[in-house]
Amino acid sequence: MSNLPTELKYAKSHEWARKESDGTYTVGITEHAQELLGDMVFVELPEVGDTVSAGEDCAVAESVKAASDIYSPISGEIVAVNEELEDSPELVNSGAFTEGWLFRVKASDEAELENLLDADGYQAVIDEE
């Protein structure tokens, strides 16, 4: 069983979102997703200022096994990206829920969060895979 922090919201496509104190949402991929992908070798991130829609692919995680699109779990404006991943993509493997975050979004419609799963719901999704 993967580690699933209960304070996060999850997309069925294996991204997580965490509300920050400034009202933005930090997004990353789950521990389960990084385990499936294997060792990260490159992460392509969106540009700060880009506008994304919920469910839209906006980043790519490339591992030794495959390249995988990353989908934004919520709509809004990209307000930050994790620049440390440029030199250290393995941070996604070592801390999928911490230092391996991908980008931050200023949500345009926080009601979209109701479409995401809680930890138990996400666990049920990965149990079915």
GROMACS .gro file of N, CA and C in nm:
model
  387
    1MET      N    1   0.083  -0.118   0.000
    1MET     CA    2   0.000   0.000   0.000
    1MET      C    3   0.087   0.125   0.000
    2SER      N    4   0.054   0.218  -0.086
    2SER     CA    5   0.129   0.342  -0.095
    2SER      C    6   0.095   0.434   0.021
    3ASN      N    7   0.186   0.525   0.048
    3ASN     CA    8   0.163   0.631   0.145
    3ASN      C    9   0.066   0.732   0.084
    4LEU      N   10  -0.048   0.759   0.148
    4LEU     CA   11  -0.145   0.854   0.096
    4LEU      C   12  -0.182   0.955   0.203
    5PRO      N   13  -0.119   1.072   0.203
    5PRO     CA   14  -0.156   1.174   0.301
    5PRO      C   15  -0.305   1.208   0.290
    6THR      N   16  -0.373   1.213   0.405
    6THR     CA   17  -0.517   1.234   0.405
    6THR      C   18  -0.557   1.379   0.379
    7GLU      N   19  -0.462   1.474   0.391
    7GLU     CA   20  -0.497   1.615   0.370
    7GLU      C   21  -0.497   1.653   0.221
    8LEU      N   22  -0.459   1.561   0.134
    8LEU     CA   23  -0.450   1.591  -0.009
    8LEU      C   24  -0.575   1.545  -0.082
    9LYS      N   25  -0.595   1.602  -0.201
    9LYS     CA   26  -0.698   1.558  -0.294
    9LYS      C   27  -0.627   1.489  -0.410
   10TYR      N   28  -0.693   1.389  -0.468
   10TYR     CA   29  -0.629   1.307  -0.570
   10TYR      C   30  -0.713   1.299  -0.697
   11ALA      N   31  -0.644   1.295  -0.811
   11ALA     CA   32  -0.709   1.270  -0.938
   11ALA      C   33  -0.691   1.122  -0.974
   12LYS      N   34  -0.787   1.067  -1.046
   12LYS     CA   35  -0.774   0.928  -1.089
   12LYS      C   36  -0.652   0.908  -1.177
   13SER      N   37  -0.605   1.016  -1.238
   13SER     CA   38  -0.486   1.009  -1.325
   13SER      C   39  -0.356   1.020  -1.245
   14HIS      N   40  -0.364   1.008  -1.111
   14HIS     CA   41  -0.250   0.995  -1.020
   14HIS      C   42  -0.177   1.124  -0.985
   15GLU      N   43  -0.246   1.238  -0.998
   15GLU     CA   44  -0.189   1.362  -0.948
   15GLU      C   45  -0.253   1.393  -0.812
   16TRP      N   46  -0.182   1.470  -0.731
   16TRP     CA   47  -0.238   1.516  -0.604
   16TRP      C   48  -0.237   1.667  -0.602
   17ALA      N   49  -0.323   1.726  -0.516
   17ALA     CA   50  -0.329   1.871  -0.498
   17ALA      C   51  -0.340   1.901  -0.349
   18ARG      N   52  -0.262   2.000  -0.305
   18ARG     CA   53  -0.263   2.042  -0.165
   18ARG      C   54  -0.284   2.192  -0.158
   19LYS      N   55  -0.382   2.237  -0.081
   19LYS     CA   56  -0.406   2.381  -0.064
   19LYS      C   57  -0.300   2.439   0.027
   20GLU      N   58  -0.239   2.549  -0.018
   20GLU     CA   59  -0.138   2.619   0.060
   20GLU      C   60  -0.200   2.737   0.134
   21SER      N   61  -0.127   2.791   0.230
   21SER     CA   62  -0.179   2.901   0.312
   21SER      C   63  -0.208   3.027   0.231
   22ASP      N   64  -0.144   3.042   0.115
   22ASP     CA   65  -0.169   3.160   0.031
   22ASP      C   66  -0.285   3.140  -0.066
   23GLY      N   67  -0.352   3.023  -0.057
   23GLY     CA   68  -0.467   2.998  -0.141
   23GLY      C   69  -0.435   2.927  -0.271
   24THR      N   70  -0.306   2.909  -0.303
   24THR     CA   71  -0.269   2.835  -0.423
   24THR      C   72  -0.271   2.685  -0.393
   25TYR      N   73  -0.259   2.605  -0.499
   25TYR     CA   74  -0.257   2.460  -0.484
   25TYR      C   75  -0.127   2.404  -0.541
   26THR      N   76  -0.058   2.328  -0.459
   26THR     CA   77   0.061   2.258  -0.504
   26THR      C   78   0.018   2.126  -0.565
   27VAL      N   79   0.080   2.092  -0.679
   27VAL     CA   80   0.044   1.970  -0.753
   27VAL      C   81   0.167   1.883  -0.772
   28GLY      N   82   0.146   1.754  -0.760
   28GLY     CA   83   0.253   1.658  -0.787
   28GLY      C   84   0.192   1.527  -0.832
   29ILE      N   85   0.276   1.426  -0.852
   29ILE     CA   86   0.223   1.293  -0.881
   29ILE      C   87   0.236   1.208  -0.756
   30THR      N   88   0.152   1.108  -0.746
   30THR     CA   89   0.149   1.027  -0.624
   30THR      C   90   0.268   0.933  -0.615
   31GLU      N   91   0.289   0.884  -0.495
   31GLU     CA   92   0.394   0.785  -0.472
   31GLU      C   93   0.368   0.661  -0.558
   32HIS      N   94   0.242   0.623  -0.570
   32HIS     CA   95   0.205   0.508  -0.653
   32HIS      C   96   0.249   0.532  -0.798
   33ALA      N   97   0.222   0.651  -0.851
   33ALA     CA   98   0.256   0.682  -0.990
   33ALA      C   99   0.407   0.679  -1.011
   34GLN      N  100   0.482   0.738  -0.919
   34GLN     CA  101   0.628   0.739  -0.940
   34GLN      C  102   0.686   0.598  -0.928
   35GLU      N  103   0.622   0.513  -0.846
   35GLU     CA  104   0.669   0.374  -0.836
   35GLU      C  105   0.644   0.300  -0.969
   36LEU      N  106   0.529   0.327  -1.032
   36LEU     CA  107   0.500   0.264  -1.161
   36LEU      C  108   0.596   0.310  -1.269
   37LEU      N  109   0.630   0.440  -1.266
   37LEU     CA  110   0.717   0.495  -1.370
   37LEU      C  111   0.863   0.453  -1.352
   38GLY      N  112   0.906   0.443  -1.228
   38GLY     CA  113   1.047   0.410  -1.202
   38GLY      C  114   1.131   0.536  -1.191
   39ASP      N  115   1.261   0.521  -1.204
   39ASP     CA  116   1.354   0.632  -1.183
   39ASP      C  117   1.333   0.744  -1.284
   40MET      N  118   1.308   0.865  -1.232
   40MET     CA  119   1.286   0.982  -1.317
   40MET      C  120   1.419   1.027  -1.377
   41VAL      N  121   1.413   1.061  -1.505
   41VAL     CA  122   1.533   1.114  -1.571
   41VAL      C  123   1.511   1.256  -1.622
   42PHE      N  124   1.386   1.298  -1.636
   42PHE     CA  125   1.357   1.433  -1.685
   42PHE      C  126   1.213   1.467  -1.651
   43VAL      N  127   1.190   1.592  -1.614
   43VAL     CA  128   1.054   1.640  -1.591
   43VAL      C  129   1.037   1.770  -1.669
   44GLU      N  130   0.939   1.771  -1.758
   44GLU     CA  131   0.906   1.892  -1.835
   44GLU      C  132   0.790   1.960  -1.765
   45LEU      N  133   0.812   2.083  -1.721
   45LEU     CA  134   0.711   2.155  -1.644
   45LEU      C  135   0.644   2.263  -1.727
   46PRO      N  136   0.525   2.306  -1.688
   46PRO     CA  137   0.461   2.417  -1.759
   46PRO      C  138   0.535   2.547  -1.728
   47GLU      N  139   0.501   2.653  -1.800
   47GLU     CA  140   0.560   2.783  -1.777
   47GLU      C  141   0.476   2.860  -1.675
   48VAL      N  142   0.544   2.935  -1.589
   48VAL     CA  143   0.473   3.024  -1.498
   48VAL      C  144   0.394   3.124  -1.583
   49GLY      N  145   0.268   3.142  -1.550
   49GLY     CA  146   0.181   3.230  -1.626
   49GLY      C  147   0.088   3.155  -1.720
   50ASP      N  148   0.121   3.027  -1.749
   50ASP     CA  149   0.032   2.946  -1.831
   50ASP      C  150  -0.102   2.929  -1.762
   51THR      N  151  -0.207   2.916  -1.841
   51THR     CA  152  -0.339   2.885  -1.789
   51THR      C  153  -0.369   2.740  -1.823
   52VAL      N  154  -0.414   2.664  -1.724
   52VAL     CA  155  -0.444   2.522  -1.745
   52VAL      C  156  -0.590   2.495  -1.708
   53SER      N  157  -0.643   2.390  -1.768
   53SER     CA  158  -0.778   2.346  -1.736
   53SER      C  159  -0.770   2.212  -1.664
   54ALA      N  160  -0.865   2.186  -1.579
   54ALA     CA  161  -0.869   2.058  -1.509
   54ALA      C  162  -0.871   1.944  -1.610
   55GLY      N  163  -0.783   1.848  -1.591
   55GLY     CA  164  -0.776   1.733  -1.679
   55GLY      C  165  -0.688   1.753  -1.801
   56GLU      N  166  -0.634   1.874  -1.816
   56GLU     CA  167  -0.548   1.905  -1.931
   56GLU      C  168  -0.405   1.861  -1.903
   57ASP      N  169  -0.339   1.798  -2.003
   57ASP     CA  170  -0.199   1.764  -1.982
   57ASP      C  171  -0.115   1.890  -1.988
   58CYS      N  172  -0.028   1.907  -1.891
   58CYS     CA  173   0.050   2.031  -1.883
   58CYS      C  174   0.194   2.007  -1.844
   59ALA      N  175   0.234   1.883  -1.824
   59ALA     CA  176   0.372   1.852  -1.790
   59ALA      C  177   0.399   1.708  -1.835
   60VAL      N  178   0.527   1.671  -1.837
   60VAL     CA  179   0.565   1.535  -1.875
   60VAL      C  180   0.669   1.485  -1.775
   61ALA      N  181   0.649   1.365  -1.726
   61ALA     CA  182   0.747   1.299  -1.640
   61ALA      C  183   0.808   1.186  -1.722
   62GLU      N  184   0.939   1.194  -1.742
   62GLU     CA  185   1.008   1.091  -1.821
   62GLU      C  186   1.094   1.008  -1.728
   63SER      N  187   1.073   0.879  -1.733
   63SER     CA  188   1.149   0.789  -1.647
   63SER      C  189   1.229   0.693  -1.734
   64VAL      N  190   1.301   0.604  -1.670
   64VAL     CA  191   1.377   0.503  -1.744
   64VAL      C  192   1.282   0.408  -1.817
   65LYS      N  193   1.156   0.401  -1.775
   65LYS     CA  194   1.060   0.310  -1.836
   65LYS      C  195   0.977   0.375  -1.945
   66ALA      N  196   0.934   0.499  -1.925
   66ALA     CA  197   0.839   0.563  -2.017
   66ALA      C  198   0.828   0.711  -1.988
   67ALA      N  199   0.766   0.782  -2.081
   67ALA     CA  200   0.729   0.922  -2.059
   67ALA      C  201   0.580   0.924  -2.033
   68SER      N  202   0.538   1.002  -1.935
   68SER     CA  203   0.397   1.005  -1.898
   68SER      C  204   0.349   1.148  -1.887
   69ASP      N  205   0.233   1.178  -1.949
   69ASP     CA  206   0.174   1.310  -1.936
   69ASP      C  207   0.125   1.330  -1.793
   70ILE      N  208   0.137   1.453  -1.745
   70ILE     CA  209   0.086   1.492  -1.615
   70ILE      C  210  -0.031   1.587  -1.639
   71TYR      N  211  -0.143   1.561  -1.575
   71TYR     CA  212  -0.264   1.639  -1.595
   71TYR      C  213  -0.289   1.730  -1.475
   72SER      N  214  -0.333   1.851  -1.503
   72SER     CA  215  -0.366   1.941  -1.393
   72SER      C  216  -0.497   1.897  -1.328
   73PRO      N  217  -0.498   1.879  -1.197
   73PRO     CA  218  -0.623   1.838  -1.131
   73PRO      C  219  -0.723   1.952  -1.118
   74ILE      N  220  -0.677   2.077  -1.135
   74ILE     CA  221  -0.766   2.192  -1.123
   74ILE      C  222  -0.730   2.296  -1.228
   75SER      N  223  -0.828   2.379  -1.262
   75SER     CA  224  -0.806   2.486  -1.359
   75SER      C  225  -0.747   2.608  -1.289
   76GLY      N  226  -0.669   2.684  -1.365
   76GLY     CA  227  -0.616   2.807  -1.310
   76GLY      C  228  -0.487   2.848  -1.377
   77GLU      N  229  -0.416   2.939  -1.310
   77GLU     CA  230  -0.292   2.992  -1.363
   77GLU      C  231  -0.173   2.929  -1.289
   78ILE      N  232  -0.074   2.888  -1.365
   78ILE     CA  233   0.049   2.836  -1.305
   78ILE      C  234   0.123   2.954  -1.241
   79VAL      N  235   0.145   2.947  -1.110
   79VAL     CA  236   0.211   3.058  -1.040
   79VAL      C  237   0.352   3.022  -0.996
   80ALA      N  238   0.389   2.895  -1.002
   80ALA     CA  239   0.526   2.853  -0.966
   80ALA      C  240   0.550   2.713  -1.021
   81VAL      N  241   0.676   2.685  -1.049
   81VAL     CA  242   0.717   2.549  -1.086
   81VAL      C  243   0.835   2.511  -0.997
   82ASN      N  244   0.854   2.382  -0.978
   82ASN     CA  245   0.964   2.334  -0.895
   82ASN      C  246   1.090   2.328  -0.980
   83GLU      N  247   1.167   2.437  -0.978
   83GLU     CA  248   1.286   2.448  -1.063
   83GLU      C  249   1.395   2.349  -1.022
   84GLU      N  250   1.389   2.298  -0.900
   84GLU     CA  251   1.490   2.200  -0.856
   84GLU      C  252   1.482   2.071  -0.937
   85LEU      N  253   1.366   2.044  -0.997
   85LEU     CA  254   1.351   1.922  -1.074
   85LEU      C  255   1.432   1.925  -1.203
   86GLU      N  256   1.468   2.046  -1.249
   86GLU     CA  257   1.547   2.057  -1.371
   86GLU      C  258   1.681   1.984  -1.355
   87ASP      N  259   1.745   2.002  -1.242
   87ASP     CA  260   1.874   1.937  -1.217
   87ASP      C  261   1.860   1.807  -1.139
   88SER      N  262   1.747   1.789  -1.071
   88SER     CA  263   1.730   1.672  -0.985
   88SER      C  264   1.590   1.610  -1.000
   89PRO      N  265   1.561   1.553  -1.118
   89PRO     CA  266   1.428   1.494  -1.138
   89PRO      C  267   1.400   1.378  -1.042
   90GLU      N  268   1.504   1.320  -0.984
   90GLU     CA  269   1.487   1.209  -0.891
   90GLU      C  270   1.417   1.252  -0.762
   91LEU      N  271   1.401   1.382  -0.740
   91LEU     CA  272   1.327   1.429  -0.623
   91LEU      C  273   1.183   1.378  -0.626
   92VAL      N  274   1.130   1.354  -0.746
   92VAL     CA  275   0.994   1.299  -0.758
   92VAL      C  276   0.991   1.159  -0.696
   93ASN      N  277   1.098   1.083  -0.714
   93ASN     CA  278   1.105   0.949  -0.657
   93ASN      C  279   1.127   0.952  -0.507
   94SER      N  280   1.213   1.039  -0.460
   94SER     CA  281   1.248   1.039  -0.318
   94SER      C  282   1.145   1.108  -0.231
   95GLY      N  283   1.065   1.199  -0.290
   95GLY     CA  284   0.966   1.269  -0.209
   95GLY      C  285   0.848   1.313  -0.294
   96ALA      N  286   0.769   1.217  -0.339
   96ALA     CA  287   0.658   1.249  -0.430
   96ALA      C  288   0.561   1.350  -0.370
   97PHE      N  289   0.545   1.348  -0.237
   97PHE     CA  290   0.449   1.438  -0.172
   97PHE      C  291   0.518   1.558  -0.107
   98THR      N  292   0.649   1.567  -0.118
   98THR     CA  293   0.721   1.676  -0.052
   98THR      C  294   0.807   1.751  -0.153
   99GLU      N  295   0.940   1.727  -0.153
   99GLU     CA  296   1.029   1.805  -0.239
   99GLU      C  297   1.012   1.773  -0.387
  100GLY      N  298   0.936   1.672  -0.422
  100GLY     CA  299   0.915   1.635  -0.561
  100GLY      C  300   0.790   1.694  -0.623
  101TRP      N  301   0.734   1.798  -0.561
  101TRP     CA  302   0.616   1.863  -0.618
  101TRP      C  303   0.651   1.918  -0.756
  102LEU      N  304   0.548   1.939  -0.839
  102LEU     CA  305   0.574   1.981  -0.977
  102LEU      C  306   0.545   2.128  -1.002
  103PHE      N  307   0.424   2.174  -0.968
  103PHE     CA  308   0.387   2.314  -0.996
  103PHE      C  309   0.278   2.359  -0.900
  104ARG      N  310   0.257   2.491  -0.897
  104ARG     CA  311   0.150   2.549  -0.814
  104ARG      C  312   0.053   2.622  -0.905
  105VAL      N  313  -0.075   2.608  -0.871
  105VAL     CA  314  -0.183   2.666  -0.950
  105VAL      C  315  -0.264   2.760  -0.862
  106LYS      N  316  -0.297   2.878  -0.917
  106LYS     CA  317  -0.395   2.966  -0.854
  106LYS      C  318  -0.528   2.927  -0.916
  107ALA      N  319  -0.611   2.859  -0.839
  107ALA     CA  320  -0.734   2.800  -0.893
  107ALA      C  321  -0.831   2.907  -0.941
  108SER      N  322  -0.891   2.881  -1.056
  108SER     CA  323  -0.993   2.971  -1.109
  108SER      C  324  -1.133   2.928  -1.063
  109ASP      N  325  -1.146   2.804  -1.019
  109ASP     CA  326  -1.275   2.753  -0.973
  109ASP      C  327  -1.252   2.643  -0.869
  110GLU      N  328  -1.249   2.682  -0.742
  110GLU     CA  329  -1.219   2.586  -0.637
  110GLU      C  330  -1.325   2.477  -0.624
  111ALA      N  331  -1.441   2.498  -0.682
  111ALA     CA  332  -1.545   2.395  -0.678
  111ALA      C  333  -1.500   2.268  -0.751
  112GLU      N  334  -1.403   2.281  -0.842
  112GLU     CA  335  -1.350   2.164  -0.913
  112GLU      C  336  -1.287   2.063  -0.818
  113LEU      N  337  -1.245   2.109  -0.701
  113LEU     CA  338  -1.183   2.018  -0.605
  113LEU      C  339  -1.282   1.910  -0.560
  114GLU      N  340  -1.409   1.940  -0.569
  114GLU     CA  341  -1.510   1.840  -0.531
  114GLU      C  342  -1.511   1.721  -0.626
  115ASN      N  343  -1.451   1.739  -0.744
  115ASN     CA  344  -1.443   1.628  -0.840
  115ASN      C  345  -1.324   1.535  -0.811
  116LEU      N  346  -1.239   1.578  -0.719
  116LEU     CA  347  -1.120   1.496  -0.687
  116LEU      C  348  -1.153   1.399  -0.574
  117LEU      N  349  -1.066   1.302  -0.555
  117LEU     CA  350  -1.087   1.196  -0.456
  117LEU      C  351  -1.017   1.227  -0.325
  118ASP      N  352  -1.070   1.173  -0.216
  118ASP     CA  353  -0.995   1.176  -0.091
  118ASP      C  354  -0.901   1.054  -0.091
  119ALA      N  355  -0.822   1.040   0.015
  119ALA     CA  356  -0.722   0.932   0.019
  119ALA      C  357  -0.787   0.794   0.005
  120ASP      N  358  -0.900   0.772   0.072
  120ASP     CA  359  -0.967   0.642   0.064
  120ASP      C  360  -1.018   0.615  -0.078
  121GLY      N  361  -1.072   0.716  -0.141
  121GLY     CA  362  -1.122   0.701  -0.277
  121GLY      C  363  -1.010   0.670  -0.375
  122TYR      N  364  -0.898   0.740  -0.358
  122TYR     CA  365  -0.783   0.715  -0.446
  122TYR      C  366  -0.727   0.575  -0.421
  123GLN      N  367  -0.723   0.533  -0.296
  123GLN     CA  368  -0.674   0.398  -0.265
  123GLN      C  369  -0.760   0.294  -0.336
  124ALA      N  370  -0.891   0.317  -0.340
  124ALA     CA  371  -0.980   0.224  -0.409
  124ALA      C  372  -0.948   0.218  -0.558
  125VAL      N  373  -0.913   0.334  -0.616
  125VAL     CA  374  -0.878   0.337  -0.759
  125VAL      C  375  -0.752   0.255  -0.785
  126ILE      N  376  -0.649   0.273  -0.704
  126ILE     CA  377  -0.525   0.199  -0.732
  126ILE      C  378  -0.538   0.052  -0.694
  127ASP      N  379  -0.629   0.019  -0.603
  127ASP     CA  380  -0.653  -0.122  -0.571
  127ASP      C  381  -0.715  -0.196  -0.689
  128GLU      N  382  -0.789  -0.122  -0.774
  128GLU     CA  383  -0.855  -0.183  -0.889
  128GLU      C  384  -0.762  -0.202  -1.008
  129GLU      N  385  -0.645  -0.135  -1.004
  129GLU     CA  386  -0.551  -0.144  -1.118
  129GLU      C  387  -0.479  -0.277  -1.119
   0.00000   0.00000   0.00000
